[in-house]
CSV table of C-alpha atoms and ligand atoms in Angstrom, one decimal:
chain,number,residue,atom,x,y,z
A,1,MET,CA,-4.8,9.1,15.2
A,2,ARG,CA,-5.0,11.9,12.1
A,3,PHE,CA,-1.9,13.9,13.2
A,4,PRO,CA,0.5,11.0,13.7
A,5,THR,CA,-0.8,9.6,10.1
A,6,LEU,CA,-0.2,13.0,8.7
A,7,ILE,CA,3.1,13.2,9.7
A,8,LEU,CA,4.0,9.5,8.5
A,9,LEU,CA,2.4,10.1,5.4
A,10,ALA,CA,4.3,13.2,4.9
A,11,MET,CA,7.6,11.7,5.8
A,12,GLN,CA,6.9,8.7,3.5
A,13,PHE,CA,6.0,10.7,0.4
A,14,ALA,CA,7.8,13.8,1.0
A,15,HIS,CA,6.2,15.4,-1.9
A,16,CYS,CA,2.5,14.3,-2.6
A,17,GLN,CA,2.6,15.2,-6.2
A,18,THR,CA,3.5,12.7,-8.8
A,19,PRO,CA,6.1,14.3,-10.9
A,20,ALA,CA,3.4,14.8,-13.8
A,21,ASP,CA,1.3,16.5,-11.4
A,22,LYS,CA,4.4,19.0,-11.0
A,23,PRO,CA,5.6,20.1,-14.2
A,24,GLY,CA,8.8,22.2,-13.6
A,25,ASP,CA,8.5,25.7,-12.8
A,26,THR,CA,9.0,28.1,-16.0
A,27,THR,CA,8.9,31.6,-16.6
A,28,ALA,CA,7.7,31.0,-20.4
A,29,ARG,CA,4.1,31.8,-20.0
A,30,PRO,CA,1.9,29.7,-21.8
A,31,PRO,CA,-1.1,31.3,-23.6
A,32,TYR,CA,-3.4,29.8,-20.7
A,33,ALA,CA,-3.6,27.5,-17.7
A,34,LEU,CA,-6.4,25.9,-15.9
A,35,ALA,CA,-6.4,23.6,-12.8
A,36,ILE,CA,-9.4,22.0,-11.0
A,37,HIS,CA,-10.2,19.8,-7.9
A,38,GLY,CA,-13.2,18.0,-6.8
A,39,GLY,CA,-11.7,17.5,-2.9
A,40,ALA,CA,-9.3,15.8,-1.0
A,41,GLY,CA,-9.3,12.9,1.7
A,42,THR,CA,-9.4,9.2,2.4
A,43,ILE,CA,-9.7,8.3,-1.5
A,44,LEU,CA,-8.0,5.1,-2.0
A,45,LYS,CA,-7.9,3.1,-5.1
A,46,SER,CA,-8.9,-0.2,-3.1
A,47,GLU,CA,-12.2,1.6,-2.2
A,48,ILE,CA,-13.3,2.6,-5.3
A,49,THR,CA,-14.7,0.4,-8.3
A,50,PRO,CA,-13.1,0.8,-11.9
A,51,GLU,CA,-16.7,2.3,-12.9
A,52,GLN,CA,-16.9,4.7,-10.0
A,53,GLU,CA,-13.3,5.7,-11.2
A,54,ALA,CA,-14.1,6.3,-14.7
A,55,GLU,CA,-17.1,8.4,-13.7
A,56,TYR,CA,-15.2,10.9,-11.7
A,57,ARG,CA,-12.2,10.7,-14.4
A,58,ALA,CA,-15.0,11.6,-17.2
A,59,ALA,CA,-16.5,14.3,-14.8
A,60,LEU,CA,-13.1,15.9,-14.3
A,61,ASP,CA,-12.4,15.6,-18.1
A,62,SER,CA,-15.6,17.4,-18.6
A,63,ALA,CA,-14.9,20.1,-16.4
A,64,LEU,CA,-11.8,20.9,-17.6
A,65,THR,CA,-12.8,21.0,-21.3
A,66,ILE,CA,-15.5,23.7,-19.9
A,67,GLY,CA,-12.8,25.9,-18.7
A,68,GLU,CA,-10.1,25.2,-21.6
A,69,THR,CA,-12.8,26.1,-24.0
A,70,ILE,CA,-13.4,29.5,-22.6
A,71,LEU,CA,-9.5,30.1,-22.0
A,72,ARG,CA,-8.8,28.8,-25.6
A,73,ASN,CA,-11.1,31.4,-27.2
A,74,GLY,CA,-9.9,34.2,-25.6
A,75,GLY,CA,-12.2,34.1,-22.6
A,76,THR,CA,-11.3,35.6,-19.2
A,77,ALA,CA,-10.0,33.5,-16.1
A,78,LEU,CA,-13.0,34.6,-14.5
A,79,ASP,CA,-15.5,33.4,-16.6
A,80,ALA,CA,-13.4,30.1,-16.7
A,81,VAL,CA,-13.6,29.3,-13.3
A,82,THR,CA,-17.1,30.6,-12.9
A,83,GLN,CA,-18.1,28.0,-15.4
A,84,THR,CA,-16.1,25.3,-14.4
A,85,VAL,CA,-17.1,25.6,-10.8
A,86,VAL,CA,-20.9,25.9,-12.1
A,87,TRP,CA,-20.5,22.4,-14.0
A,88,LEU,CA,-18.7,20.7,-10.9
A,89,GLU,CA,-21.8,22.0,-9.0
A,90,ASN,CA,-24.2,20.4,-11.1
A,91,CYS,CA,-22.4,17.4,-10.9
A,92,PRO,CA,-23.8,14.9,-8.2
A,93,LEU,CA,-20.3,13.5,-7.6
A,94,PHE,CA,-19.2,16.2,-5.7
A,95,ASN,CA,-19.6,17.7,-2.5
A,96,ALA,CA,-20.7,21.1,-3.8
A,97,GLY,CA,-24.3,22.3,-5.2
A,98,ARG,CA,-26.2,19.0,-6.1
A,99,GLY,CA,-24.5,16.3,-4.1
A,100,ALA,CA,-23.5,18.6,-1.3
A,101,VAL,CA,-22.9,16.7,2.1
A,102,PHE,CA,-25.7,17.0,5.0
A,103,THR,CA,-25.8,18.8,8.2
A,104,HIS,CA,-26.3,17.4,11.5
A,105,GLU,CA,-29.9,18.4,11.0
A,106,GLY,CA,-30.3,16.8,7.7
A,107,ARG,CA,-30.1,20.2,5.4
A,108,ASN,CA,-27.8,21.3,2.8
A,109,GLU,CA,-25.9,24.6,3.4
A,110,LEU,CA,-23.5,25.6,0.4
A,111,ASP,CA,-20.8,28.1,0.7
A,112,ALA,CA,-18.6,29.3,-2.1
A,113,SER,CA,-16.3,32.2,-2.9
A,114,ILE,CA,-14.6,33.8,-5.8
A,115,MET,CA,-11.7,36.3,-6.7
A,116,ASP,CA,-10.5,38.1,-9.6
A,117,GLY,CA,-6.6,38.5,-9.7
A,118,SER,CA,-7.0,41.6,-11.9
A,119,THR,CA,-8.8,43.5,-9.4
A,120,GLN,CA,-8.7,41.7,-6.1
A,121,ALA,CA,-12.1,42.0,-6.2
A,122,ALA,CA,-13.8,39.0,-4.1
A,123,GLY,CA,-17.4,37.9,-3.8
A,124,ALA,CA,-18.4,35.0,-1.1
A,125,VAL,CA,-21.4,33.2,0.4
A,126,GLY,CA,-21.9,31.1,3.3
A,127,GLY,CA,-24.8,28.9,4.7
A,128,VAL,CA,-27.1,29.3,1.7
A,129,THR,CA,-29.9,26.5,1.3
A,130,THR,CA,-32.0,27.5,-2.0
A,131,VAL,CA,-29.4,28.8,-4.5
A,132,LYS,CA,-28.5,26.3,-7.2
A,133,ASN,CA,-25.1,27.5,-7.9
A,134,PRO,CA,-23.7,29.2,-5.1
A,135,VAL,CA,-20.6,30.2,-7.2
A,136,LEU,CA,-22.8,32.4,-9.2
A,137,LEU,CA,-24.2,34.4,-6.3
A,138,ALA,CA,-20.8,34.7,-5.2
A,139,ARG,CA,-20.1,36.1,-8.1
A,140,ALA,CA,-23.0,38.5,-8.2
A,141,VAL,CA,-22.1,39.5,-4.3
A,142,MET,CA,-18.6,40.5,-6.1
A,143,GLU,CA,-20.3,42.4,-9.2
A,144,LYS,CA,-23.5,43.7,-7.8
A,145,SER,CA,-23.1,44.4,-4.3
A,146,PRO,CA,-20.7,46.9,-2.1
A,147,HIS,CA,-19.8,43.9,0.2
A,148,VAL,CA,-17.6,40.8,-0.1
A,149,MET,CA,-19.6,38.4,1.9
A,150,LEU,CA,-23.0,37.4,2.5
A,151,THR,CA,-24.6,34.8,4.3
A,152,GLY,CA,-28.2,32.7,5.1
A,153,LYS,CA,-31.2,34.3,4.3
A,154,GLY,CA,-29.9,37.7,3.3
A,155,ALA,CA,-27.8,36.0,0.9
A,156,GLU,CA,-30.7,34.3,-0.4
A,157,GLN,CA,-32.5,37.2,-0.8
A,158,PHE,CA,-29.8,39.0,-2.7
A,159,ALA,CA,-29.7,35.6,-5.2
A,160,LEU,CA,-33.9,36.3,-5.8
A,161,GLU,CA,-33.4,40.3,-6.3
A,162,ASN,CA,-30.5,39.3,-8.9
A,163,GLY,CA,-32.6,36.6,-10.9
A,164,LEU,CA,-30.3,33.5,-9.8
A,165,ASP,CA,-32.2,30.3,-10.1
A,166,THR,CA,-33.0,28.8,-6.9
A,167,VAL,CA,-34.4,25.0,-6.2
A,168,GLY,CA,-35.8,23.0,-3.4
A,169,PRO,CA,-34.3,20.6,-1.0
A,170,ASP,CA,-34.6,17.9,-3.2
A,171,TRP,CA,-32.0,19.3,-6.1
A,172,PHE,CA,-29.4,18.6,-3.5
A,173,PHE,CA,-30.3,15.2,-2.4
A,174,THR,CA,-28.3,12.5,-3.0
A,175,GLN,CA,-28.6,8.7,-1.3
A,176,LYS,CA,-24.6,8.6,-1.0
A,177,ARG,CA,-24.3,12.2,1.1
A,178,TRP,CA,-27.5,10.8,3.1
A,179,ASP,CA,-26.3,7.4,4.0
A,180,ALA,CA,-22.8,9.1,5.1
A,181,LEU,CA,-24.7,11.4,7.5
A,182,GLN,CA,-26.4,8.5,9.0
A,183,LYS,CA,-23.2,6.4,9.2
A,184,THR,CA,-21.5,9.7,10.9
A,185,LEU,CA,-24.6,10.3,13.5
A,186,GLN,CA,-24.7,6.1,14.4
A,187,GLU,CA,-20.9,6.5,15.0
A,188,GLU,CA,-21.4,9.8,17.1
A,189,LYS,CA,-23.8,8.2,19.0
A,190,ALA,CA,-21.7,5.2,19.9
A,191,LYS,CA,-18.9,7.2,20.9
A,192,ALA,CA,-20.5,10.2,22.1
A,193,PRO,CA,-18.3,13.2,20.7
A,194,GLN,CA,-20.0,16.4,19.9
A,195,GLY,CA,-20.4,17.9,16.4
A,196,MET,CA,-18.1,16.8,13.4
A,197,ASN,CA,-16.2,13.7,13.8
A,198,THR,CA,-13.2,14.4,11.5
A,199,LYS,CA,-11.2,11.7,12.7
A,200,ASN,CA,-13.7,9.4,10.9
A,201,PRO,CA,-11.0,7.5,8.8
A,202,ASP,CA,-13.8,7.4,6.2
A,203,HIS,CA,-13.7,11.1,6.1
A,204,LYS,CA,-13.9,12.7,2.5
A,205,PHE,CA,-13.6,16.2,1.8
A,206,GLY,CA,-15.1,17.1,-1.6
A,207,THR,CA,-15.2,20.6,-2.1
A,208,VAL,CA,-14.8,22.0,-5.7
A,209,GLY,CA,-12.6,24.2,-7.1
A,210,CYS,CA,-10.8,26.0,-10.4
A,211,VAL,CA,-8.1,28.4,-10.9
A,212,ALA,CA,-6.9,30.0,-14.0
A,213,LEU,CA,-4.6,31.9,-16.0
A,214,ASP,CA,-6.2,33.5,-19.3
A,215,ARG,CA,-4.7,34.9,-22.4
A,216,ASN,CA,-4.4,38.3,-21.0
A,217,GLY,CA,-2.2,37.4,-17.8
A,218,ASN,CA,-5.2,37.4,-15.6
A,219,LEU,CA,-5.6,35.1,-12.6
A,220,ALA,CA,-8.6,34.0,-11.1
A,221,ALA,CA,-10.0,31.2,-8.5
A,222,ALA,CA,-13.2,29.9,-7.4
A,223,THR,CA,-14.3,27.4,-4.6
A,224,SER,CA,-17.5,25.7,-3.7
A,225,THR,CA,-18.6,23.5,-1.0
A,226,GLY,CA,-21.4,21.7,0.8
A,227,GLY,CA,-18.8,22.1,3.9
A,228,MET,CA,-18.3,18.9,5.9
A,229,THR,CA,-20.9,16.1,6.8
A,230,ASN,CA,-22.7,16.6,10.4
A,231,LYS,CA,-21.5,20.2,10.5
A,232,ARG,CA,-23.7,22.2,12.9
A,233,TRP,CA,-24.3,25.4,14.4
A,234,ASN,CA,-24.2,27.2,11.0
A,235,ARG,CA,-20.8,26.4,10.7
A,236,LEU,CA,-19.0,28.1,7.9
A,237,GLY,CA,-15.4,26.4,6.7
A,238,ASP,CA,-12.7,27.9,4.7
A,239,THR,CA,-14.4,27.9,1.5
A,240,PRO,CA,-16.4,31.4,1.8
A,241,VAL,CA,-13.4,32.9,3.6
A,242,VAL,CA,-11.2,34.7,1.3
A,243,GLY,CA,-7.7,34.1,1.9
A,244,ALA,CA,-8.2,30.8,3.6
A,245,GLY,CA,-10.1,28.7,0.8
A,246,THR,CA,-9.8,30.9,-2.4
A,247,TYR,CA,-7.0,33.8,-3.5
A,248,ALA,CA,-6.0,35.2,-6.4
A,249,SER,CA,-3.7,38.1,-7.4
A,250,ASN,CA,-2.1,39.0,-10.7
A,251,ASP,CA,1.3,39.6,-9.0
A,252,ALA,CA,1.6,35.9,-7.9
A,253,CYS,CA,-0.9,33.4,-8.2
A,254,ALA,CA,-4.5,31.8,-8.1
A,255,VAL,CA,-5.4,29.1,-5.3
A,256,SER,CA,-8.2,27.2,-4.4
A,257,CYS,CA,-8.3,24.9,-1.1
A,258,THR,CA,-10.1,21.7,-0.2
A,259,GLY,CA,-9.7,20.0,3.2
A,260,HIS,CA,-10.4,20.5,7.2
A,261,GLY,CA,-11.5,24.1,6.9
A,262,GLU,CA,-11.1,25.0,10.6
A,263,TYR,CA,-7.2,24.3,9.7
A,264,PHE,CA,-7.4,26.7,6.3
A,265,ILE,CA,-8.9,29.5,8.2
A,266,ARG,CA,-6.3,29.5,11.0
A,267,TYR,CA,-3.4,29.2,9.0
A,268,ALA,CA,-4.8,31.7,6.2
A,269,VAL,CA,-3.5,28.8,3.7
A,270,ALA,CA,-4.6,30.6,0.2
A,271,HIS,CA,-3.0,33.6,1.2
A,272,ASP,CA,-0.1,32.1,3.0
A,273,VAL,CA,0.8,30.6,-0.6
A,274,TRP,CA,0.6,34.2,-2.0
A,275,ALA,CA,2.3,36.0,0.8
A,276,ARG,CA,5.2,33.4,0.6
A,277,MET,CA,5.8,34.0,-3.1
A,278,VAL,CA,5.3,37.7,-2.8
A,279,TYR,CA,7.2,38.1,0.2
A,280,GLY,CA,9.5,35.3,0.6
A,281,GLY,CA,10.5,35.4,-3.5
A,282,VAL,CA,9.9,31.5,-3.6
A,283,SER,CA,8.5,29.6,-6.5
A,284,LEU,CA,4.7,28.2,-6.6
A,285,HIS,CA,6.1,24.6,-6.0
A,286,GLU,CA,8.3,25.7,-3.0
A,287,ALA,CA,5.1,27.9,-1.4
A,288,THR,CA,2.5,25.4,-1.9
A,289,GLU,CA,4.5,22.3,-0.8
A,290,ALA,CA,5.9,24.4,2.5
A,291,VAL,CA,2.1,25.2,3.3
A,292,VAL,CA,0.5,22.1,2.5
A,293,LEU,CA,3.3,19.5,3.1
A,294,LYS,CA,5.0,20.7,6.2
A,295,LYS,CA,2.8,23.5,8.0
A,296,LEU,CA,-0.7,22.3,7.7
A,297,VAL,CA,1.0,18.6,8.5
A,298,GLU,CA,2.6,19.7,11.4
A,299,LYS,CA,-0.6,21.4,12.6
A,300,GLY,CA,-2.9,18.3,11.7
A,301,GLY,CA,-4.7,20.1,8.9
A,302,GLU,CA,-5.6,17.6,6.3
A,303,GLY,CA,-6.3,18.4,2.6
A,304,GLY,CA,-4.9,19.8,-0.4
A,305,LEU,CA,-4.9,23.0,-3.0
A,306,ILE,CA,-4.5,23.8,-6.6
A,307,ALA,CA,-2.7,26.8,-7.6
A,308,VAL,CA,-1.4,28.8,-10.8
A,309,ASP,CA,1.3,31.1,-10.9
A,310,LYS,CA,1.5,34.3,-13.3
A,311,SER,CA,3.6,32.2,-15.6
A,312,GLY,CA,1.2,29.4,-15.9
A,313,ASN,CA,3.2,26.9,-13.4
A,314,ILE,CA,0.6,24.5,-11.7
A,315,ALA,CA,0.7,23.0,-8.5
A,316,MET,CA,-1.6,20.4,-7.1
A,317,PRO,CA,-0.1,19.2,-3.4
A,318,PHE,CA,-2.3,17.4,-0.9
A,319,ASN,CA,-1.3,15.7,2.5
A,320,SER,CA,-4.3,13.2,2.2
A,321,GLU,CA,-4.4,9.8,0.5
A,322,GLY,CA,-6.0,11.4,-2.5
A,323,MET,CA,-7.4,14.3,-4.4
A,324,TYR,CA,-9.8,14.7,-7.2
A,325,ARG,CA,-7.3,16.9,-9.6
A,326,GLY,CA,-6.7,17.9,-13.0
A,327,TYR,CA,-4.9,20.5,-15.2
A,328,ALA,CA,-5.0,21.7,-18.7
A,329,LYS,CA,-2.7,24.1,-20.9
A,330,PRO,CA,-2.0,24.2,-24.7
A,331,GLY,CA,-1.4,20.7,-25.9
A,332,GLU,CA,-1.4,19.3,-22.1
A,333,ARG,CA,-4.0,17.7,-19.9
A,334,ARG,CA,-3.9,15.3,-16.9
A,335,ILE,CA,-6.4,13.9,-14.2
A,336,SER,CA,-5.4,12.2,-11.2
A,337,ILE,CA,-7.0,11.1,-8.0
A,338,TYR,CA,-4.7,9.1,-6.2
A,339,ARG,CA,-1.3,9.6,-4.5
A,340,HIS,CA,0.6,7.3,-6.9
A,341,ASP,CA,-1.3,8.0,-9.9
A,342,GLU,CA,0.8,8.1,-13.0
B,401,LIG,N1,-13.0,22.9,3.1
B,401,LIG,C1,-14.2,22.5,3.2
B,401,LIG,C2,-14.7,23.2,4.4
B,401,LIG,O1,-14.1,22.9,5.5
B,401,LIG,C3,-14.6,21.0,3.0
B,401,LIG,C4,-14.0,20.7,1.9
B,401,LIG,O2,-12.9,20.8,1.6
B,401,LIG,O3,-14.3,19.4,1.4
B,401,LIG,O4,-16.2,23.3,4.6
């Protein structure tokens, strides 16, 4: 069902960005630019109360303010994406940090990555269960270890050695995510498929991410997630995979993804956007739309991404019904949730 649905959606809405999501490409670089996402998926206005919608919009607005304040005051893109994602991880509305989804066994296993476009240094963590802010651990891996990716117990040990805050499982518990796991388990029992039921029409992705361009022309990207409800066997998605869920390079763009991670890994989505710009010479909008609205749709991979290029252009395409998203530049700010969000 998902595949034809995606094709139909893509045909119906050739460009899943509203015009206001997609300001025209320019080479006149603004002093800074920032974009965020809080996940993509089956997000329908008819299923969200006005109070819930207001809560999400307020949370996205606060997150933008965190990053924009850093950039406006001359801070780095790296600090802006780090602190914005920390804020989103601490917000229980999103599937990252506090508010992460549950695994099949009823645990929270968190993944995150970060990349500095000025040096192409990167850090990533997978399957951590005790670290309050996985994005801070990813950044510590990048800055304080000789490695790029650490997982599980070793990553947690590294967090302790570097003085990062750790928490018990209660910190990550939210009733909403617990109920979602119970529902998925019941459906699974009824239909008896193995592992994650990504064909569930209720399926929502909730990863958070941020991309930024700072006053010095440096780009950075960060992404953090609890992964997918009912994941098993220490599954890792695209979020901790540099080049799949996150990528940044000053010569072109910074990208943070959300969606069905297995597809984003197979098609190296974040890196593909960069490669199309650098090797193919296309604009940010052409590159992101070709990947999200064409390639991923053809392959059946649901989701979206946010991206900023070295000229401060922002793209936020998605092929699902909705994506929590927003961007800010000097004198400009926009927050959107649905497909037709004016
Ligand atoms: N991409 C994430 C994963 O596959 C899920 C999400 O974006 O919500 O783990």
